[in-house]
Coordinates of C-alpha atoms in Angstrom, one line a residue:
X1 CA 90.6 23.5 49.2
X2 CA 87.6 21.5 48.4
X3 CA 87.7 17.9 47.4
X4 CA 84.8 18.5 44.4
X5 CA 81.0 16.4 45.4
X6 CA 81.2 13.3 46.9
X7 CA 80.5 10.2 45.0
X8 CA 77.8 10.0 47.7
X9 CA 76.1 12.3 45.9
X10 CA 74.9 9.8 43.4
X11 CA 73.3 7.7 45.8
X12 CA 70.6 11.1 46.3
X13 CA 69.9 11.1 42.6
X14 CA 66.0 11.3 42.2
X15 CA 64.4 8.7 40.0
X16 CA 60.8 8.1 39.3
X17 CA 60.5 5.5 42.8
X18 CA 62.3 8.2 44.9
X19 CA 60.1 8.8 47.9
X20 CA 59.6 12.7 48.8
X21 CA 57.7 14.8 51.4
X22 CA 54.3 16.3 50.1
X23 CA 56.7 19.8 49.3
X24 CA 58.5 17.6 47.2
X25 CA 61.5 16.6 48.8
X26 CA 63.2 13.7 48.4
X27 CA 63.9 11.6 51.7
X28 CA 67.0 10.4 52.5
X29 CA 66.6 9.0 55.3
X30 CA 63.0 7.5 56.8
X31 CA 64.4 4.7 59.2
X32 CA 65.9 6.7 61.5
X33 CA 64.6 10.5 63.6
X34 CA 67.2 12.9 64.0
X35 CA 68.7 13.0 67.5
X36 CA 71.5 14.0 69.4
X37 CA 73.5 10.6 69.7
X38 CA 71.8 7.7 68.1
X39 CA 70.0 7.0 71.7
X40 CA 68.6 10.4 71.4
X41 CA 66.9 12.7 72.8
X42 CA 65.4 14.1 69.4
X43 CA 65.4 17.5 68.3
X44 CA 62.2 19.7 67.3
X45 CA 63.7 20.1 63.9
X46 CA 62.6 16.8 62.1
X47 CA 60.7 18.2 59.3
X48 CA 60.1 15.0 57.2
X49 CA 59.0 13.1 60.5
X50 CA 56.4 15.8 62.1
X51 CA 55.1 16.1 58.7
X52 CA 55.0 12.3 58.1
X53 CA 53.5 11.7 62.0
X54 CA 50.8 15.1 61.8
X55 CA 49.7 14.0 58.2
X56 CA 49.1 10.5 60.3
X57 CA 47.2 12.4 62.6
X58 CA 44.8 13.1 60.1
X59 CA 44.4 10.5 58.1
X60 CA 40.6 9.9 58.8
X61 CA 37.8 12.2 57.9
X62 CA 35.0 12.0 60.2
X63 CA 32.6 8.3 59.8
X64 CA 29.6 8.5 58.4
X65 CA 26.8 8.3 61.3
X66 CA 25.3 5.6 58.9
X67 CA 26.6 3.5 56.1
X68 CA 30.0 4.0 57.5
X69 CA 31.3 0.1 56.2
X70 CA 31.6 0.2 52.8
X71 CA 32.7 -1.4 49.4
X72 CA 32.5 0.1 45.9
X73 CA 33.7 -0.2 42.0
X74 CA 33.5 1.5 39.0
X75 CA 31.4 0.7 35.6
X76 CA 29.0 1.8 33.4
X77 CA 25.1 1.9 33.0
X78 CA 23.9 1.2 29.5
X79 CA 20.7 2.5 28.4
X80 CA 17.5 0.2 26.6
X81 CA 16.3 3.5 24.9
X82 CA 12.5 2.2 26.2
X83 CA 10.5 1.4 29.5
X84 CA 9.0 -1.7 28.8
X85 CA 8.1 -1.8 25.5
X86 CA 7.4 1.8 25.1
X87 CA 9.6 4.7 24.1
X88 CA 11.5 5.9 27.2
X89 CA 10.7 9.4 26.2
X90 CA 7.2 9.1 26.9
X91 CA 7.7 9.4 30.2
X92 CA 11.0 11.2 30.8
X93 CA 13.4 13.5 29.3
X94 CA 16.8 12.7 31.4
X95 CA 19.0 12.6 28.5
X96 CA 21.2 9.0 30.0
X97 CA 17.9 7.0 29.5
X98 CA 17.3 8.1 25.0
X99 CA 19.5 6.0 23.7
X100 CA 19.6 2.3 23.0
X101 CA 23.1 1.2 23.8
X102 CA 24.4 4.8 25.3
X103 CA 26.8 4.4 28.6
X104 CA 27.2 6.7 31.2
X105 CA 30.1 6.2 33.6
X106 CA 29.1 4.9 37.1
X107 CA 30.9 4.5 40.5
X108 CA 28.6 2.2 43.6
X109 CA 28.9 2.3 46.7
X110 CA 27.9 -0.6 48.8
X111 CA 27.5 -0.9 52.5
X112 CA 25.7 -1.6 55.8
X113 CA 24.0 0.9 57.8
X114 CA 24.3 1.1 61.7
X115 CA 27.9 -0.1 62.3
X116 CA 31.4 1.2 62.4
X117 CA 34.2 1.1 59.3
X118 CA 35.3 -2.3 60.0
X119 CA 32.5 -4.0 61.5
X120 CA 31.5 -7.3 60.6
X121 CA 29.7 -7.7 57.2
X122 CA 27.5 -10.2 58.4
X123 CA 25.6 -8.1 60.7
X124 CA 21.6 -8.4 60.7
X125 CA 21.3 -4.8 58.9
X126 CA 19.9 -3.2 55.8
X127 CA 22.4 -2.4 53.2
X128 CA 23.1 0.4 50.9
X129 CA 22.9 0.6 47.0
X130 CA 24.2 4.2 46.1
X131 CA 25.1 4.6 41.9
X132 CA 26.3 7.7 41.3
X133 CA 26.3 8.2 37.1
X134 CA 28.6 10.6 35.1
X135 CA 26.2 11.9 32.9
X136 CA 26.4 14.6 30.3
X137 CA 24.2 16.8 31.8
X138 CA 26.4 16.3 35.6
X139 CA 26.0 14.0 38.2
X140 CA 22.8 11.6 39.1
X141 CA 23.2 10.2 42.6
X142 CA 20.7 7.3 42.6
X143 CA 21.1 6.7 46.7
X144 CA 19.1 3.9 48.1
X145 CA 19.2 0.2 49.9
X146 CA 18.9 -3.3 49.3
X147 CA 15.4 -3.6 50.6
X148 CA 12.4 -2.0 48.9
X149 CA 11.2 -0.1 51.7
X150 CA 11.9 1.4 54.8
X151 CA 11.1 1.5 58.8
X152 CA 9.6 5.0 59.1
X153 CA 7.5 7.1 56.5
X154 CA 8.2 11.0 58.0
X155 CA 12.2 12.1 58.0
X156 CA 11.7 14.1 61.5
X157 CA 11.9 10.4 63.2
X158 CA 15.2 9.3 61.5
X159 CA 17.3 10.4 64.2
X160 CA 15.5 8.9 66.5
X161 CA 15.8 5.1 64.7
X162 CA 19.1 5.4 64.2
X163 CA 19.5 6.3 67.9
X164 CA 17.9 3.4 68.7
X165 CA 19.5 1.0 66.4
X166 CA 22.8 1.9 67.6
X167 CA 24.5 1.0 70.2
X168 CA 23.6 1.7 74.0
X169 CA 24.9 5.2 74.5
X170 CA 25.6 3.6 78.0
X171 CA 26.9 0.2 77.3
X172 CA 28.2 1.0 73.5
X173 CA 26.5 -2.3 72.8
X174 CA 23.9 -3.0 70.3
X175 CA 20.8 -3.7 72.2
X176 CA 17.5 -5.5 70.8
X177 CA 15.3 -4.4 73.6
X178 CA 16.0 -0.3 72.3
X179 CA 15.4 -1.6 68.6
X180 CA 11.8 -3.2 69.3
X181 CA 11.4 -0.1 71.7
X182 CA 11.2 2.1 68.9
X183 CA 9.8 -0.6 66.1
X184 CA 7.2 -1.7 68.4
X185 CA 6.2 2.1 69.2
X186 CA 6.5 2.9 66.0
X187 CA 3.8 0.4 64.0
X188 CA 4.4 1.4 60.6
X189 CA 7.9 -0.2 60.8
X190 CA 6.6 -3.9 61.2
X191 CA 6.7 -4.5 57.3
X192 CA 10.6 -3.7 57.5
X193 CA 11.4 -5.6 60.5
X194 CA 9.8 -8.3 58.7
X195 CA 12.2 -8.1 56.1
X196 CA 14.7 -7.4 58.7
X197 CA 14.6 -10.4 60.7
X198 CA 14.2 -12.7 57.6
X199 CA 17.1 -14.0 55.8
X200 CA 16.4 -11.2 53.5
X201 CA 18.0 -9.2 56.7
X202 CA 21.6 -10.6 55.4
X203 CA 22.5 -10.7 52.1
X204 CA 25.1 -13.3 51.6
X205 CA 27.4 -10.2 49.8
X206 CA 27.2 -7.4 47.9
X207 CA 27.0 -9.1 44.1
X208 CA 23.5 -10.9 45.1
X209 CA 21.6 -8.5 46.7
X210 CA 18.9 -6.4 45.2
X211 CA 18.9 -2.2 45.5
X212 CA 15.9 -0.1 45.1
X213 CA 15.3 4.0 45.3
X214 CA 13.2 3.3 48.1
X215 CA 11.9 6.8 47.7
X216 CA 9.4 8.0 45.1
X217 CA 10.4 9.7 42.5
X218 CA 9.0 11.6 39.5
X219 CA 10.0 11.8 36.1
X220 CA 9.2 14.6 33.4
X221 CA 8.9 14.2 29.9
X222 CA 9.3 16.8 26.8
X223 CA 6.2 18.3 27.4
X224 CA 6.1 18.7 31.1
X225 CA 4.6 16.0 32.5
X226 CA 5.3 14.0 35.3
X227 CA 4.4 10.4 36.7
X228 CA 5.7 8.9 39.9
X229 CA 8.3 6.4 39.6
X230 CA 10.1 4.2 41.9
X231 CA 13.8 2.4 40.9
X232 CA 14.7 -1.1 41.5
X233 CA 17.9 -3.0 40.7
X234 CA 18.0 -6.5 40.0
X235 CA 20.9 -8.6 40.3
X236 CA 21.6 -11.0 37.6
X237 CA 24.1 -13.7 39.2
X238 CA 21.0 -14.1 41.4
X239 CA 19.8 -13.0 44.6
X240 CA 21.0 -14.9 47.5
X241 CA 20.7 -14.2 51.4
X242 CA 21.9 -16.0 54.8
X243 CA 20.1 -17.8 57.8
X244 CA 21.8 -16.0 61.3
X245 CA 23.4 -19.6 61.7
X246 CA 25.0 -19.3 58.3
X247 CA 26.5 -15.6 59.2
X248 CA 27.8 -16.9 62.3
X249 CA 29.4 -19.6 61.2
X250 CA 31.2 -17.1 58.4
X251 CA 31.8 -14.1 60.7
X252 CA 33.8 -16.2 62.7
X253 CA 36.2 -16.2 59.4
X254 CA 35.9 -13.4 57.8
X255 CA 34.9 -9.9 59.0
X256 CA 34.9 -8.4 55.7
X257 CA 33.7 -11.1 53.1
X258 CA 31.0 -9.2 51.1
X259 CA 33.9 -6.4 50.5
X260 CA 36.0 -9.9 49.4
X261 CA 33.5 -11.0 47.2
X262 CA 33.3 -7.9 44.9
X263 CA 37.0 -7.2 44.8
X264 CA 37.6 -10.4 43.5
X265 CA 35.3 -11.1 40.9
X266 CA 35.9 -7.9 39.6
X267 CA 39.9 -8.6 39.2
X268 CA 38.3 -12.0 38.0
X269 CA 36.8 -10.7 34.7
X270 CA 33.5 -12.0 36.3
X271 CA 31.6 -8.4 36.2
X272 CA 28.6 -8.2 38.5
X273 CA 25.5 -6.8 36.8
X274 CA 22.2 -5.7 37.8
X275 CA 19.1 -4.8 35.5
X276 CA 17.3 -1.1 36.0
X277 CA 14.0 -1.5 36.3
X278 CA 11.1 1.2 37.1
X279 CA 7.5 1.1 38.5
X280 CA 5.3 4.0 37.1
X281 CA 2.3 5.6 38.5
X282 CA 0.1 8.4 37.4
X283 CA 1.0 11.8 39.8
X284 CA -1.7 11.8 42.1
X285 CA -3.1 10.8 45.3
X286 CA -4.7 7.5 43.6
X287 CA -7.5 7.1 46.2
X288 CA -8.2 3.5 45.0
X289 CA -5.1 2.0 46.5
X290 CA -5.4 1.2 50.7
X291 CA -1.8 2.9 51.0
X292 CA -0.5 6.2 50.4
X293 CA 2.4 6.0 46.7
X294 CA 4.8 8.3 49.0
X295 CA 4.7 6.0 51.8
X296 CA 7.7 4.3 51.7
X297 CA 6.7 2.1 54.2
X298 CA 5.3 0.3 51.1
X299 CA 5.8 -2.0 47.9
X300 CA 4.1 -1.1 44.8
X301 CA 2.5 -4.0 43.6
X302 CA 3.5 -5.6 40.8
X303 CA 0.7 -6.7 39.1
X304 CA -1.2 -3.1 39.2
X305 CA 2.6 -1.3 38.3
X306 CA 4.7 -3.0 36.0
X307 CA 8.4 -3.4 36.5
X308 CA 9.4 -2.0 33.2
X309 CA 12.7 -2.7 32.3
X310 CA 15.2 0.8 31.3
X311 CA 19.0 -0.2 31.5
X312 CA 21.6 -2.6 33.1
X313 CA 24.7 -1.6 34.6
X314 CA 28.2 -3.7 34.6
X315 CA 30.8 -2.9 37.4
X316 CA 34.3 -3.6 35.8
X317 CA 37.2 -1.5 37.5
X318 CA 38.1 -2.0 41.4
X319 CA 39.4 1.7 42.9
X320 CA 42.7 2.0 42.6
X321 CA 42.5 3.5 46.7
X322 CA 39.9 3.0 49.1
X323 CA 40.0 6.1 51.4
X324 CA 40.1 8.5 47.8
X325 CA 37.5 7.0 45.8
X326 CA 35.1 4.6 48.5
X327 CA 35.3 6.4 51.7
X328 CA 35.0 10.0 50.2
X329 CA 33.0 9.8 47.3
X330 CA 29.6 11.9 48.4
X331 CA 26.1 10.9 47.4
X332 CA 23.5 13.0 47.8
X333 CA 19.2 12.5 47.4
X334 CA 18.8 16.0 45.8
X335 CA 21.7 15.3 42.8
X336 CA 18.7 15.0 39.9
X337 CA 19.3 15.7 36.4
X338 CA 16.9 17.1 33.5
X339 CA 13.8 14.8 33.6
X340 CA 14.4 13.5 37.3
X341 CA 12.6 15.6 40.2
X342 CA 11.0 14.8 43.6
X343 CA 8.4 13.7 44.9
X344 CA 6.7 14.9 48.4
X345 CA 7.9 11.4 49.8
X346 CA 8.4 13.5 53.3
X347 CA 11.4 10.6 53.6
X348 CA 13.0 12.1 50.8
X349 CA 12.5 15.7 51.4
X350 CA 14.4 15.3 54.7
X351 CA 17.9 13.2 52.7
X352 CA 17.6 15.4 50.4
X353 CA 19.0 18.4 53.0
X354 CA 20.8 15.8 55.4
X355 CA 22.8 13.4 53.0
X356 CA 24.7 17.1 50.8
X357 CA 24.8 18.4 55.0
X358 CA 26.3 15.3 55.7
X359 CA 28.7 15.8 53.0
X360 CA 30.3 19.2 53.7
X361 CA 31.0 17.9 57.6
X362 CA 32.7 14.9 56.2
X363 CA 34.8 16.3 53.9
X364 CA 34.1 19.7 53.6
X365 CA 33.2 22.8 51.5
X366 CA 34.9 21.5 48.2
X367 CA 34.2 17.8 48.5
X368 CA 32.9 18.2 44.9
X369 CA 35.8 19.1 43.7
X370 CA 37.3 15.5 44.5
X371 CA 37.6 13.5 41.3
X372 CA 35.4 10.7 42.5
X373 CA 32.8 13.5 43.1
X374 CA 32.9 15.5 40.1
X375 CA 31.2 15.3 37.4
X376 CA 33.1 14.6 34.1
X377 CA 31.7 17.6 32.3
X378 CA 32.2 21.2 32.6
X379 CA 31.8 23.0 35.6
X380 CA 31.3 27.0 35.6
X381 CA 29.9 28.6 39.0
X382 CA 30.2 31.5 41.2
X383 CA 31.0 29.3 43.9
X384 CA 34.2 30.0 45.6
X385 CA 36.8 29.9 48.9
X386 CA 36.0 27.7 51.6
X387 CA 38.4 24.5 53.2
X388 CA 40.8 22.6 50.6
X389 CA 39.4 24.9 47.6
X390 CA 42.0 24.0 45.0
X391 CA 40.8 25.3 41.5
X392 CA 38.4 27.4 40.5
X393 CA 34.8 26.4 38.7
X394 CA 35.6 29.1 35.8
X395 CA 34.6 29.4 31.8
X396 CA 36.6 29.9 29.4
X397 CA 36.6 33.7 28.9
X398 CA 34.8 34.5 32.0
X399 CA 35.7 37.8 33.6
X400 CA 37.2 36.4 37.1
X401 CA 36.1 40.1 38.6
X402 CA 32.6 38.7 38.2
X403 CA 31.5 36.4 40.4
X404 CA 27.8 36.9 40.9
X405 CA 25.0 37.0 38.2
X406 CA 23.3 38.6 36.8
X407 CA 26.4 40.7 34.9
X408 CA 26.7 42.8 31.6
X409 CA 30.1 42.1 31.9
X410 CA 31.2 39.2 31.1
X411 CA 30.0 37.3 33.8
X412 CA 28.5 33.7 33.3
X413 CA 25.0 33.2 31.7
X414 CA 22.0 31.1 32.6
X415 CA 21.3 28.0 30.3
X416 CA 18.6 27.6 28.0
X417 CA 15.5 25.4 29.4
X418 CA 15.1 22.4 27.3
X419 CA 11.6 21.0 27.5
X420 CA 8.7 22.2 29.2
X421 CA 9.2 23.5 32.6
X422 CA 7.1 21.4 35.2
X423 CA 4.8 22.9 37.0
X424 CA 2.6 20.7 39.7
X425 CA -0.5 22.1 41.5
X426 CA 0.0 22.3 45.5
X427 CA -2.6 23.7 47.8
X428 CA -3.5 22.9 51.5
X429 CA -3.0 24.0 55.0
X430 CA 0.1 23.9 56.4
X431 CA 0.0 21.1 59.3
X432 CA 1.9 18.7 61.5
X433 CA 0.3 15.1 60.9
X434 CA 0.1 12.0 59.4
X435 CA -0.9 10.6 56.2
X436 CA -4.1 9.2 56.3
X437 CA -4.1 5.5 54.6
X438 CA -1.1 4.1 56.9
X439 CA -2.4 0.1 56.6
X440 CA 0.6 -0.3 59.0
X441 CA 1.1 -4.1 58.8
X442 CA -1.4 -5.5 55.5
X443 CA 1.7 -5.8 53.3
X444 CA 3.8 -7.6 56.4
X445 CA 1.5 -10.2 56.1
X446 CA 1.6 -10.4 52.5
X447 CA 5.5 -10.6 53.0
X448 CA 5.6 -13.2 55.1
X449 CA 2.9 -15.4 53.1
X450 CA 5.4 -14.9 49.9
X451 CA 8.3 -16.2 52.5
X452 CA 9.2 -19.6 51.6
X453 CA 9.1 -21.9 55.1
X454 CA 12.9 -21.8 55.6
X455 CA 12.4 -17.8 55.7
X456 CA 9.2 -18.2 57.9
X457 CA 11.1 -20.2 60.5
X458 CA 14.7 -17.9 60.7
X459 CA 12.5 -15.1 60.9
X460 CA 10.5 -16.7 63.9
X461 CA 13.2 -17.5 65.6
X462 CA 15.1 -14.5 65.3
X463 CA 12.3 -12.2 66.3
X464 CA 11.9 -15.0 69.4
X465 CA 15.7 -15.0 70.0
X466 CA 15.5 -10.8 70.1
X467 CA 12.2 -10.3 71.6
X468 CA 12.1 -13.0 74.2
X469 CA 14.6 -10.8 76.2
X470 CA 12.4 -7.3 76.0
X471 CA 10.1 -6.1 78.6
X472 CA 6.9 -7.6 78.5
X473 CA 5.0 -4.4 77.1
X474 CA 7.4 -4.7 74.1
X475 CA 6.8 -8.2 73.5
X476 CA 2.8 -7.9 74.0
X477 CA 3.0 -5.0 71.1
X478 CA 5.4 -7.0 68.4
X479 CA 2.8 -9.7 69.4
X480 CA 0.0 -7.6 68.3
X481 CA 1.0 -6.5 65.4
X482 CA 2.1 -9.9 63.8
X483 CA -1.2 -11.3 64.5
X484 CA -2.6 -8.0 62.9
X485 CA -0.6 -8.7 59.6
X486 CA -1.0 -12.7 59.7
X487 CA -3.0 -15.0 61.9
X488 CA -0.2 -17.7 61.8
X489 CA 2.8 -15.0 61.4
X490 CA 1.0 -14.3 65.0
X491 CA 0.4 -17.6 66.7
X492 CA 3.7 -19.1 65.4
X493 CA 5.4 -15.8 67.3
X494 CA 3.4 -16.0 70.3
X495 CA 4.0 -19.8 70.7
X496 CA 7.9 -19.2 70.4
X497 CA 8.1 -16.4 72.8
X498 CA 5.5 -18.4 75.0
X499 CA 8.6 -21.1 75.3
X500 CA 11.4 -19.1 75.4
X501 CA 13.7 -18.5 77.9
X502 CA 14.1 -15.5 79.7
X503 CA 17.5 -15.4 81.7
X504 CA 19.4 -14.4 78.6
X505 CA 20.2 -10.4 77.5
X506 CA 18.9 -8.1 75.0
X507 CA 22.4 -6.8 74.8
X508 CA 23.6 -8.4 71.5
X509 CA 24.1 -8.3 67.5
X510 CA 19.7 -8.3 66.4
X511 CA 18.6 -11.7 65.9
X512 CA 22.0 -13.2 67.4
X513 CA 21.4 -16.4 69.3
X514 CA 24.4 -16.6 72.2
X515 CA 26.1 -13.1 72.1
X516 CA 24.9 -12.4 75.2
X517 CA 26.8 -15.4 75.9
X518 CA 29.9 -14.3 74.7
X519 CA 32.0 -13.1 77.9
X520 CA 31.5 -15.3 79.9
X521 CA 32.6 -17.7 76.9
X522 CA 35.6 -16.2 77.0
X523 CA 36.8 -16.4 80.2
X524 CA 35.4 -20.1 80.2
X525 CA 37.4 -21.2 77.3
X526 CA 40.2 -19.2 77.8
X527 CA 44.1 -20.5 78.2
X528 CA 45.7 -19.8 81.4
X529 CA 49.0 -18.4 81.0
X530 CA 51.7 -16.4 83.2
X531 CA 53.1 -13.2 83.1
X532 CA 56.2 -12.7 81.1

């Protein structure tokens, strides 16, 4: 006869801390497998472990090739309702930009570029600036860097940068001779590695650092027409960047500072905040300038092209989990809004297929269906299946038998065009070359000559520090093309190398002074100590 339910039984009660399996069930027990004896062996039947251990398993989506360490927050970008002084409609319709005062829900994501997940964040690297805004006609992924411009003007040579900038496929170590390999083979880089190489190279975190577009842009007003325009963010606590000394001497405390920093003046209550501002240019060729507006090899300058001032945005909530909101949100160069469009930038015609590419390896088919993807408006397309698919994008009313369009029945419909549809002009052969006004290293002299001295000197010795270990043939080119952009920027390079010493190794962090050192360091300094 049975004795009734144990008063065991109790103790299994579910309450709202109860930890289950993903199907639900509560766990009893998570100390201890099940096993024959408590020495073991185990048995194949322990569902809540193999489901707890394979989950494990998986627990990483494939790294991003680039931008792979990253940081990000949530806020909002508030809109001046003008550019400059003028209406904002004049020159675009995008519908987050009308109103003075309107918000639009933003998350950022912030990172470096050629490194690993948890590499040091005081790497010599360029950094990204992605915003992605929640705006009420969908999503507007504004995906750019730090610095104003980039190494290479044509998208068919990313792969090979990137190649070069990362590590050895040999060695798996970082290598300055490969990165002036391509940089000094490729001549239209030299205004970057200017930048690079400076203290402008490492920005002392996240908060202080500029972000720009890089890309041009167009925008298109009511009417239909378009101007070029190119998107720079300005940090208002002030922009502030690191000598290599100064990175050293923090990297050997903190890996992961810059991620620090904006965690914890967020929880703080002090909200970082950076100032939209836009440069606008006429859509054509404009023959009168020495460089090409689509090169993005290149700043616009400031005295012919305004910086016309068309928002700020405030970044007030930390994620509440890294891996669902920072390391799977999805950015991509082709997510334009109403009023936003491209430009032939050949740069951005290339992200604008590899970054939504990118994307659909990482995390798959659906990854827009992820809350820190979506937009936070309707969605209604004929879209379906694929990996992790786990709703459908269906209107209210629509016939689910139809999913294609056209349809008489009861299928969904396309929208109304607001605004005058633009239309640009395009004729010429089709042809494999380069732009013609390239001015490769003008604007690296101009750079440098805008450096204050401290920035002069860090980025002479780090170029010295990098190049002084690269074959001869490298150094003579680098040579060549500082003199070409500035007589002293030149002399002050050739003098340095002309001094340097040559037994070190190009295998080390760019612009590091002694991590070629570094092993034999270690076995120098280390303790002695027996096995145990």
């Amino acid at each position: 006869m049975s004795e009734g339910p144990s008063n065991n039984n109790k103790l299994n009660e579910e309450q709202e801390d109860t930890l289950t399996n993903r199907q639900g069930h509560p766990v009893t027990n998570n100390q201890n497998l099940r096993t024959v004896g408590n020495r073991g062996p185990a048995v194949l039947e322990n569902y809540d472990f193999l489901e707890k251990i394979s989950h494990f398993d998986r627990e990483r989506v494939p790294e991003r090739v680039v931008h792979a360490r990253g940081a990000g927050a949530h806020g909002y970008f508030e809109a001046y309702g003008t550019a400059g002084d003028e209406p904002v409609s004049k020159y675009t319709r995008a519908k987050l930009f009308q109103e003075k005062g309107k918000q639009t829900p933003v998350f950022v994501r912030f990172s470096s570029v050629i490194h690993g997940g948890h590499s040091p964040e005081t790497l010599r690297d360029p950094r990204g600036f992605a915003v992605k805004f929640y705006t009420e006609d969908g999503n507007w992924d504004l995906v750019g860097n730090n610095l104003k411009i980039f190494f290479i003007r044509d998208a068919i040579k990313f792969p090979d940068m990137i190649h070069a900038f990362k590590p050895d496929p040999i060695t798996n170590i970082q290598d300055g001779e490969r990165f002036f390999d391509f940089c000094a083979s490729s001549p239209e880089s030299f205004h970057m590695v200017t930048f690079v190489y400076s203290p402008w190279g490492i920005p002392a975190n996240y908060r202080m650092m500029q972000g720009s577009g890089v890309n041009t842009y167009k925008w298109v007003n009511q009417d239909g027409v378009a101007v070029l325009v190119k998107y720079h963010w300005e940090p208002k606590q002030g922009i502030k960047n690191l000598t290599q000394q100064q990175a050293s001497e923090i990297q050997g405390t903190s890996f992961n500072h810059a991620t620090q920093d904006l965690h914890d003046a967020i929880k703080d209550g002090d909200y970082p905040e950076w100032e939209l501002i836009v440069q606008i240019m006429s859509d054509d060729e404009h023959p009168e300038l020495d460089f090409d507006p689509l090169d993005d090899t290149k700043l616009w300058p400031e005295d012919q092209f305004p910086w016309l001032p068309v928002g700020k945005m405030i970044l007030n909530k930390n994620p509440e989990d890294y891996f669902t909101e920072v390391e799977q949100v999805a950015f991509g160069t082709g997510v334009l809004v109403d009023g936003l469009d491209f430009s032939d930038d050949k740069m951005l015609q290339g992200r604008t297929f590899s970054y939504s590419d990118t994307q659909r390896h990482r995390v798959g088919a659906n990854y827009l269906q992820l809350p820190i993807n979506s937009p936070k408006k309707r969605v209604a397309t004929n879209q379906s299946g694929g990996q992790m698919q786990y709703k459908l994008d269906r209107a209210p009313g629509q016939n689910p038998h139809i999913n294609y369009e056209p349809s008489i029945l009861g299928g969904l419909k396309e929208a109304v065009q607001d605004g005058i549809e633009y239309t640009p002009y395009i004729k010429g052969n089709l042809v494999r070359e380069s732009i013609d006004r390239q001015s490769n290293t003008k604007q690296a002299g101009e750079t440098y000559r805008n450096f204050e001295e401290w920035e002069r000197a860090d980025l002479i010795s780090n170029l010295v520090s990098d190049l002084s270990n690269c074959d001869q043939r490298i150094q003579d080119k680098m040579m060549a093309l500082a003199e070409e952009a500035d007589e002293e920027y030149g002399r002050r390079l050739r003098e340095g190398l002309a001094q340097a010493s040559k037994t070190g190794s190009s295998q080390k962090p760019l612009g590091n002074r002694d991590g070629d050192k570094a092993p034999e360091k270690a076995v120098k300094k280390g303790h002695d100590a027996d096995p145990y």
